[in-house]
Short mmCIF file of C-alpha atoms and ligand atoms in Angstrom, two decimals:
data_model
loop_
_atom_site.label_atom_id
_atom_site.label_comp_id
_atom_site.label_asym_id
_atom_site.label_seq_id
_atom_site.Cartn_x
_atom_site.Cartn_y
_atom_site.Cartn_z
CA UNK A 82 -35.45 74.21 10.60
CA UNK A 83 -33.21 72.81 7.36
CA UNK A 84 -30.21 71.03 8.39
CA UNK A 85 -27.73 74.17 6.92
CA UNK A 86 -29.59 76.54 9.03
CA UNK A 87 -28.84 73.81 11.88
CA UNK A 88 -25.09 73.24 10.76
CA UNK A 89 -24.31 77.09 10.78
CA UNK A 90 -25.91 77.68 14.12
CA UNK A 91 -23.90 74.64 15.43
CA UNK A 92 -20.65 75.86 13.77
CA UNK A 93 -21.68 79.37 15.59
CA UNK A 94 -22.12 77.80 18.80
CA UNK A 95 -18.58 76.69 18.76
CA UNK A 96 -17.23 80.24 18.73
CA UNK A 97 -19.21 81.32 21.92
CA UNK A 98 -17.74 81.47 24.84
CA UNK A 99 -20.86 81.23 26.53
CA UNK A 100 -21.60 77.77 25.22
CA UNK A 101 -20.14 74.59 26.97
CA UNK A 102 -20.62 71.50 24.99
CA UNK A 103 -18.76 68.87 26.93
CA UNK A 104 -18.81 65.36 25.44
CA UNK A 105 -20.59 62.25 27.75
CA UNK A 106 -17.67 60.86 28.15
CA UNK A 107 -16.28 64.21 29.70
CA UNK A 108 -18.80 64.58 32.19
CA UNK A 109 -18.91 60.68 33.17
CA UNK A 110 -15.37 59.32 33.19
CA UNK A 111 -13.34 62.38 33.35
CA UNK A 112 -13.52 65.40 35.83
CA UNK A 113 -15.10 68.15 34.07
CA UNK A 114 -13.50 71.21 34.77
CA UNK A 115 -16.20 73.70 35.52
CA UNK A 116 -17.25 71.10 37.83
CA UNK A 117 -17.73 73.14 41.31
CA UNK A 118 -15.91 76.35 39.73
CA UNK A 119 -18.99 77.38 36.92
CA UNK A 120 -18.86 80.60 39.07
CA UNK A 121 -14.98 81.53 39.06
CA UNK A 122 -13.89 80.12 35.87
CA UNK A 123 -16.89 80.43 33.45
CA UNK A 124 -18.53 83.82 34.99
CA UNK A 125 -15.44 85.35 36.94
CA UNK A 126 -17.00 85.97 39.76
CA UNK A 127 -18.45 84.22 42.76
CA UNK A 128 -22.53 84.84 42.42
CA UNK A 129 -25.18 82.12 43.05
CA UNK A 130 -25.61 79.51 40.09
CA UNK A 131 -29.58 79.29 38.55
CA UNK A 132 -29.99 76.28 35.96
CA UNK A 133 -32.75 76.54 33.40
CA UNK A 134 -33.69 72.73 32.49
CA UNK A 135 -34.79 72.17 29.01
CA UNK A 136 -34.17 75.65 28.07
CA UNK A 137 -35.06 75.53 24.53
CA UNK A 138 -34.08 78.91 23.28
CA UNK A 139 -33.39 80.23 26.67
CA UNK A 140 -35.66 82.77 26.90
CA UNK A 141 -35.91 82.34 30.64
CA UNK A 142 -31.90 82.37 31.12
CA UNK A 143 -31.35 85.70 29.38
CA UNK A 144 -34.56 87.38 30.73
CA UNK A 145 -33.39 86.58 33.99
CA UNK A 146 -30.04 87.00 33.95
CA UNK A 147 -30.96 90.87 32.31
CA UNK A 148 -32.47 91.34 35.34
CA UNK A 149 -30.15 89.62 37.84
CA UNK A 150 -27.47 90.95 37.34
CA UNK A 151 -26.12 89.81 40.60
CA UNK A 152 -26.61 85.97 39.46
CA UNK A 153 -25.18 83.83 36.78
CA UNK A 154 -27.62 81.62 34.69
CA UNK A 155 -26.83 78.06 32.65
CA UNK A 156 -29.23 77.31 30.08
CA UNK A 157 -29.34 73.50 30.02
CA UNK A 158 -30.79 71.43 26.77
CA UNK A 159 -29.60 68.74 24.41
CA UNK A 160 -30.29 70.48 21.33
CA UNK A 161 -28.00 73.04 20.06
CA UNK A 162 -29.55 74.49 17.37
CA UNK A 163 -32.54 76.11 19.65
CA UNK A 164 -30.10 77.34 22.44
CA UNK A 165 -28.23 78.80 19.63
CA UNK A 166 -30.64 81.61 19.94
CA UNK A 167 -30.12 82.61 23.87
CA UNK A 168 -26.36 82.38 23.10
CA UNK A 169 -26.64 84.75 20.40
CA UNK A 170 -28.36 87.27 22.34
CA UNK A 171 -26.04 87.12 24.92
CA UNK A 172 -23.16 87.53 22.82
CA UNK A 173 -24.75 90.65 20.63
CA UNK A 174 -26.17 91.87 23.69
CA UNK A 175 -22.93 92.13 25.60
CA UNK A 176 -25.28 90.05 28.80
CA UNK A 177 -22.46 88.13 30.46
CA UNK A 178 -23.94 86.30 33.43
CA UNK A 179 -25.30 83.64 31.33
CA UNK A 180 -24.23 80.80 29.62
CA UNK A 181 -25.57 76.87 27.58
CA UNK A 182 -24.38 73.95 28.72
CA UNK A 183 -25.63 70.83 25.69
CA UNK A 184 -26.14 68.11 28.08
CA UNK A 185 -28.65 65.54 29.07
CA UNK A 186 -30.36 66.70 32.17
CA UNK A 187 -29.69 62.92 33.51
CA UNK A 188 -26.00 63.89 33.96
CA UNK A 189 -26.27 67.32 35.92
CA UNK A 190 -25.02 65.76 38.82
CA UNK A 191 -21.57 65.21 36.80
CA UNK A 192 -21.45 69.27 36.01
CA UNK A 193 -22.10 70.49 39.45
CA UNK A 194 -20.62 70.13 42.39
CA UNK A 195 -22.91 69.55 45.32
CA UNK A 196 -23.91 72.85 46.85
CA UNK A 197 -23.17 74.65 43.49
CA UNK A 198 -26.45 75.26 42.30
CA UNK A 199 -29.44 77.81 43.96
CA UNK A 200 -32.01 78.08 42.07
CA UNK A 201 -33.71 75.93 39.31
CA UNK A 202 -36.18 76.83 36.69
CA UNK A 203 -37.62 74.51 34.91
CA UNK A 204 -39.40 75.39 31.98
CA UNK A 205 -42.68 73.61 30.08
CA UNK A 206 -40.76 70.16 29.89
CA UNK A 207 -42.43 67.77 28.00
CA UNK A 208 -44.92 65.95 30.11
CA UNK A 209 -44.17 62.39 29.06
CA UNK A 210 -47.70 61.41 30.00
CA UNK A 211 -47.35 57.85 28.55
CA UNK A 212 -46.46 55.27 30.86
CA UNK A 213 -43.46 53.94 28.60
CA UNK A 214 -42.06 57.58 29.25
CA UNK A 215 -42.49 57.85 32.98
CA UNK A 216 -38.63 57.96 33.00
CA UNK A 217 -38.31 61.12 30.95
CA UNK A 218 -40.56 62.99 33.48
CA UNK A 219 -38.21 65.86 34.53
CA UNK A 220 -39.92 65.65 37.87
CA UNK A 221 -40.21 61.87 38.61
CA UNK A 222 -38.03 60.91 42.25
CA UNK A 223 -35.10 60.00 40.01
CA UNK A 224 -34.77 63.72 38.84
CA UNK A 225 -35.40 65.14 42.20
CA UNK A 226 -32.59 63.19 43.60
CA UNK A 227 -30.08 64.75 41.38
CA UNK A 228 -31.35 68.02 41.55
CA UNK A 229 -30.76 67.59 45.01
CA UNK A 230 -27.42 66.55 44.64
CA UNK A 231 -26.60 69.93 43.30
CA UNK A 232 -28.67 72.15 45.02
CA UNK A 233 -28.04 73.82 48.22
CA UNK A 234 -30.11 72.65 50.97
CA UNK A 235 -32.43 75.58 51.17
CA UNK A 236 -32.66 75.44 47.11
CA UNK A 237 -35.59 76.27 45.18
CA UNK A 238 -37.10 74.62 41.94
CA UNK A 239 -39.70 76.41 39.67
CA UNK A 240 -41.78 74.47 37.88
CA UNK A 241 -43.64 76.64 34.93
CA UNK A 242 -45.74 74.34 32.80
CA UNK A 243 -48.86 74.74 30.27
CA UNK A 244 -49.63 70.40 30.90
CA UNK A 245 -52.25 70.14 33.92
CA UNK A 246 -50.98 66.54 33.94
CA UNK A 247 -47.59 67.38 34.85
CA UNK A 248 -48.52 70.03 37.32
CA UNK A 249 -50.91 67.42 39.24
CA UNK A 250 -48.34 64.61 38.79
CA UNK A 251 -45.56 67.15 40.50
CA UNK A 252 -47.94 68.48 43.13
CA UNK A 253 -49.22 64.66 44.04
CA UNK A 254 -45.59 63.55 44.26
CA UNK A 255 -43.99 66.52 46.47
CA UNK A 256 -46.62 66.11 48.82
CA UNK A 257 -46.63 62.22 48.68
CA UNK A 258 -42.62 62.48 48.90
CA UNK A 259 -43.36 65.29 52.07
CA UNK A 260 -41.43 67.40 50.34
CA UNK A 261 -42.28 71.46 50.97
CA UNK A 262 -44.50 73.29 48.48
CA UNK A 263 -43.64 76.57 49.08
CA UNK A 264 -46.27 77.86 46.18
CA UNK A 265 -48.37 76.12 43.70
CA UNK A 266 -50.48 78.77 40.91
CA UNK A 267 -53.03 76.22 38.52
CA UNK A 268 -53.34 79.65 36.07
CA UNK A 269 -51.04 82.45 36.67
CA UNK A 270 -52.58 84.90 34.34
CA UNK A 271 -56.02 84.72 36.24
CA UNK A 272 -55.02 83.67 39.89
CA UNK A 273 -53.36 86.58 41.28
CA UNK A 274 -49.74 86.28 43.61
CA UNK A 275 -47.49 84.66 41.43
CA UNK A 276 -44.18 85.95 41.60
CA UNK A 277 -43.03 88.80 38.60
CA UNK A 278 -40.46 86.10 37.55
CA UNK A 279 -43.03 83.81 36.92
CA UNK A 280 -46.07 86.14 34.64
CA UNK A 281 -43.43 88.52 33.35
CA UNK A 282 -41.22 86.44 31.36
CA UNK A 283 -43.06 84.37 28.17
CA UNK A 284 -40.96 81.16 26.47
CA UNK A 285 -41.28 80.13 23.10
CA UNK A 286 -43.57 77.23 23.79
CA UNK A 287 -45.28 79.30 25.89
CA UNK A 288 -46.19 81.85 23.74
CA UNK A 289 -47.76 78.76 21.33
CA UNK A 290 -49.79 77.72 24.47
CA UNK A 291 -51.13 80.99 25.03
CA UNK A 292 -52.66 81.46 21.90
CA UNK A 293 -54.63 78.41 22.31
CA UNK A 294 -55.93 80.01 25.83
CA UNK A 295 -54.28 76.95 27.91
CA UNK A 296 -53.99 77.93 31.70
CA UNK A 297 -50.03 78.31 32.55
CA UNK A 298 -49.15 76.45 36.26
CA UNK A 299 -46.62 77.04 38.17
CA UNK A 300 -45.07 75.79 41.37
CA UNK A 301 -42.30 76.46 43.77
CA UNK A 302 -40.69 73.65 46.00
CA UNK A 303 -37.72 72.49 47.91
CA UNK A 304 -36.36 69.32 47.98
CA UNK A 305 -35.93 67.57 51.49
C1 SAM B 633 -41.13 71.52 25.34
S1 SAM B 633 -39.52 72.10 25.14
C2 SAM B 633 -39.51 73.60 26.13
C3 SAM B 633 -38.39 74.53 25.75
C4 SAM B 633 -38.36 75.89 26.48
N1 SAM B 633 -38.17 75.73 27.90
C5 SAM B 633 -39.65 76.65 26.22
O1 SAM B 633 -40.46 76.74 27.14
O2 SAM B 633 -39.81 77.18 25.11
C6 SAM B 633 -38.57 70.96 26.14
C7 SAM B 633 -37.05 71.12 25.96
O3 SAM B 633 -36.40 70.21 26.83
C8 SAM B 633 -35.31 69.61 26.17
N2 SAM B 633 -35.09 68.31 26.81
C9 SAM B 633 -36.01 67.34 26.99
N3 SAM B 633 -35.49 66.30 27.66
C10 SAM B 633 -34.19 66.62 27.90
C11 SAM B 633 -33.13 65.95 28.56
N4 SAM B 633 -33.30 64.76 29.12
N5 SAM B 633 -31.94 66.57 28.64
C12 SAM B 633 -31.76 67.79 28.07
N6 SAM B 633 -32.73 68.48 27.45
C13 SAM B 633 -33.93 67.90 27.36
C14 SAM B 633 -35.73 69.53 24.72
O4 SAM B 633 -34.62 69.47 23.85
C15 SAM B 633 -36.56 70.80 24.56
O5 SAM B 633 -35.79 71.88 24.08
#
């Protein structure tokens, strides 16, 4: 994407009301307001919380929150210009139970209270297979500790991902960590009793991993 096309979608993002963009310093040394009150002050209402992590364009977020309309979603990413596209849809198609939040996922536990979230999703993060980037590994113990800090006990997080790697690397460390699988799919589209959620809804990277035939994983788990 050229940098105008980025500028005007970041420009655009500004004037949603469905996009939060709060700055570090916000979130870390000041007390962010939608901290503990996403539901009544962003969403007007008092539904159950779902985060996407590493939303991208937020196909997930929308999809879901089209079909849920009982439940408000929060797209989460650090880039703008991709989320840009979920927002849009949202706004044009009048879908009000979802909204972006530009953040690093390393400071969710600074824009939710504890208890706030129920659900996570999180959706083909990048595997970081090289040992330099073990720290980037959205599911390493670090991560699971603050999802945990957000979650409700009996929370769930959904794991989709195309990167075998990742799905062993999560699987070995849930169990190692005695944490509860609660499902664990190695190829969705072949292995029957996935969840609709999980074989009915297609991301953008996704989509590219399909076409090359790659087998899509998927796991559910709760944090203990
Ligand atoms: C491989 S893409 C997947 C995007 C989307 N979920 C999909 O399936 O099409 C990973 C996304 O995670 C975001 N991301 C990676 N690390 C992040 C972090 N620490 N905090 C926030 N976003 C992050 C990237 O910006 C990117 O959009």
């Amino acid at each position: 994407m050229g940098s105008k096309n980025k500028l005007k979608r970041f420009r655009e993002n500004e004037t949603f009301n469905n996009v939060i963009q709060p700055t570090r310093d916000e979130l870390v040394n000041a007390e962010f307001s939608l901290k503990g009150h996403w539901s009544k002050n962003q969403f007007k209402n008092n539904n159950p919380v779902v985060l996407e992590l590493g939303c991208g364009k937020g196909e997930y977020s929308v999809a879901l929150a089209k079909k849920y309309p009982n439940k408000n979603f929060i797209g989460i990413d650090i880039k703008g210009a991709r989320f840009w596209r979920g927002a849009k849809t949202a706004v044009e198609e009048d879908i009000n139970n979802v909204a972006f939040l530009r953040t690093q996922i390393e400071l969710i536990e600074y824009a939710f209270a504890e208890n706030e979230v129920d659900e996570i999703w999180i959706t083909f993060p990048d595997p970081q297979i090289k040992y330099k980037r073990t720290k980037h590994r959205m599911t390493n113990a670090a991560f699971l500790q603050r999802y945990k800090q957000v979650l409700k006990p009996e929370g769930i997080v959904n794991l989709k991902t195309d990167s075998e790697f990742m799905h062993g690397y999560t699987l070995g460390l849930l169990h190692g960590a005695g944490h509860e699988v609660l499902y664990a799919n190695h190829n969705v589209y072949k292995q029957e009793g996935s969840p609709e959620d999980v074989t009915a809804i297609q991301t953008f990277y996704e989509s590219q991993y399909l076409q090359l035939q790659k087998p899509i994983t998927y796991i559910a788990f709760k944090i203990k």
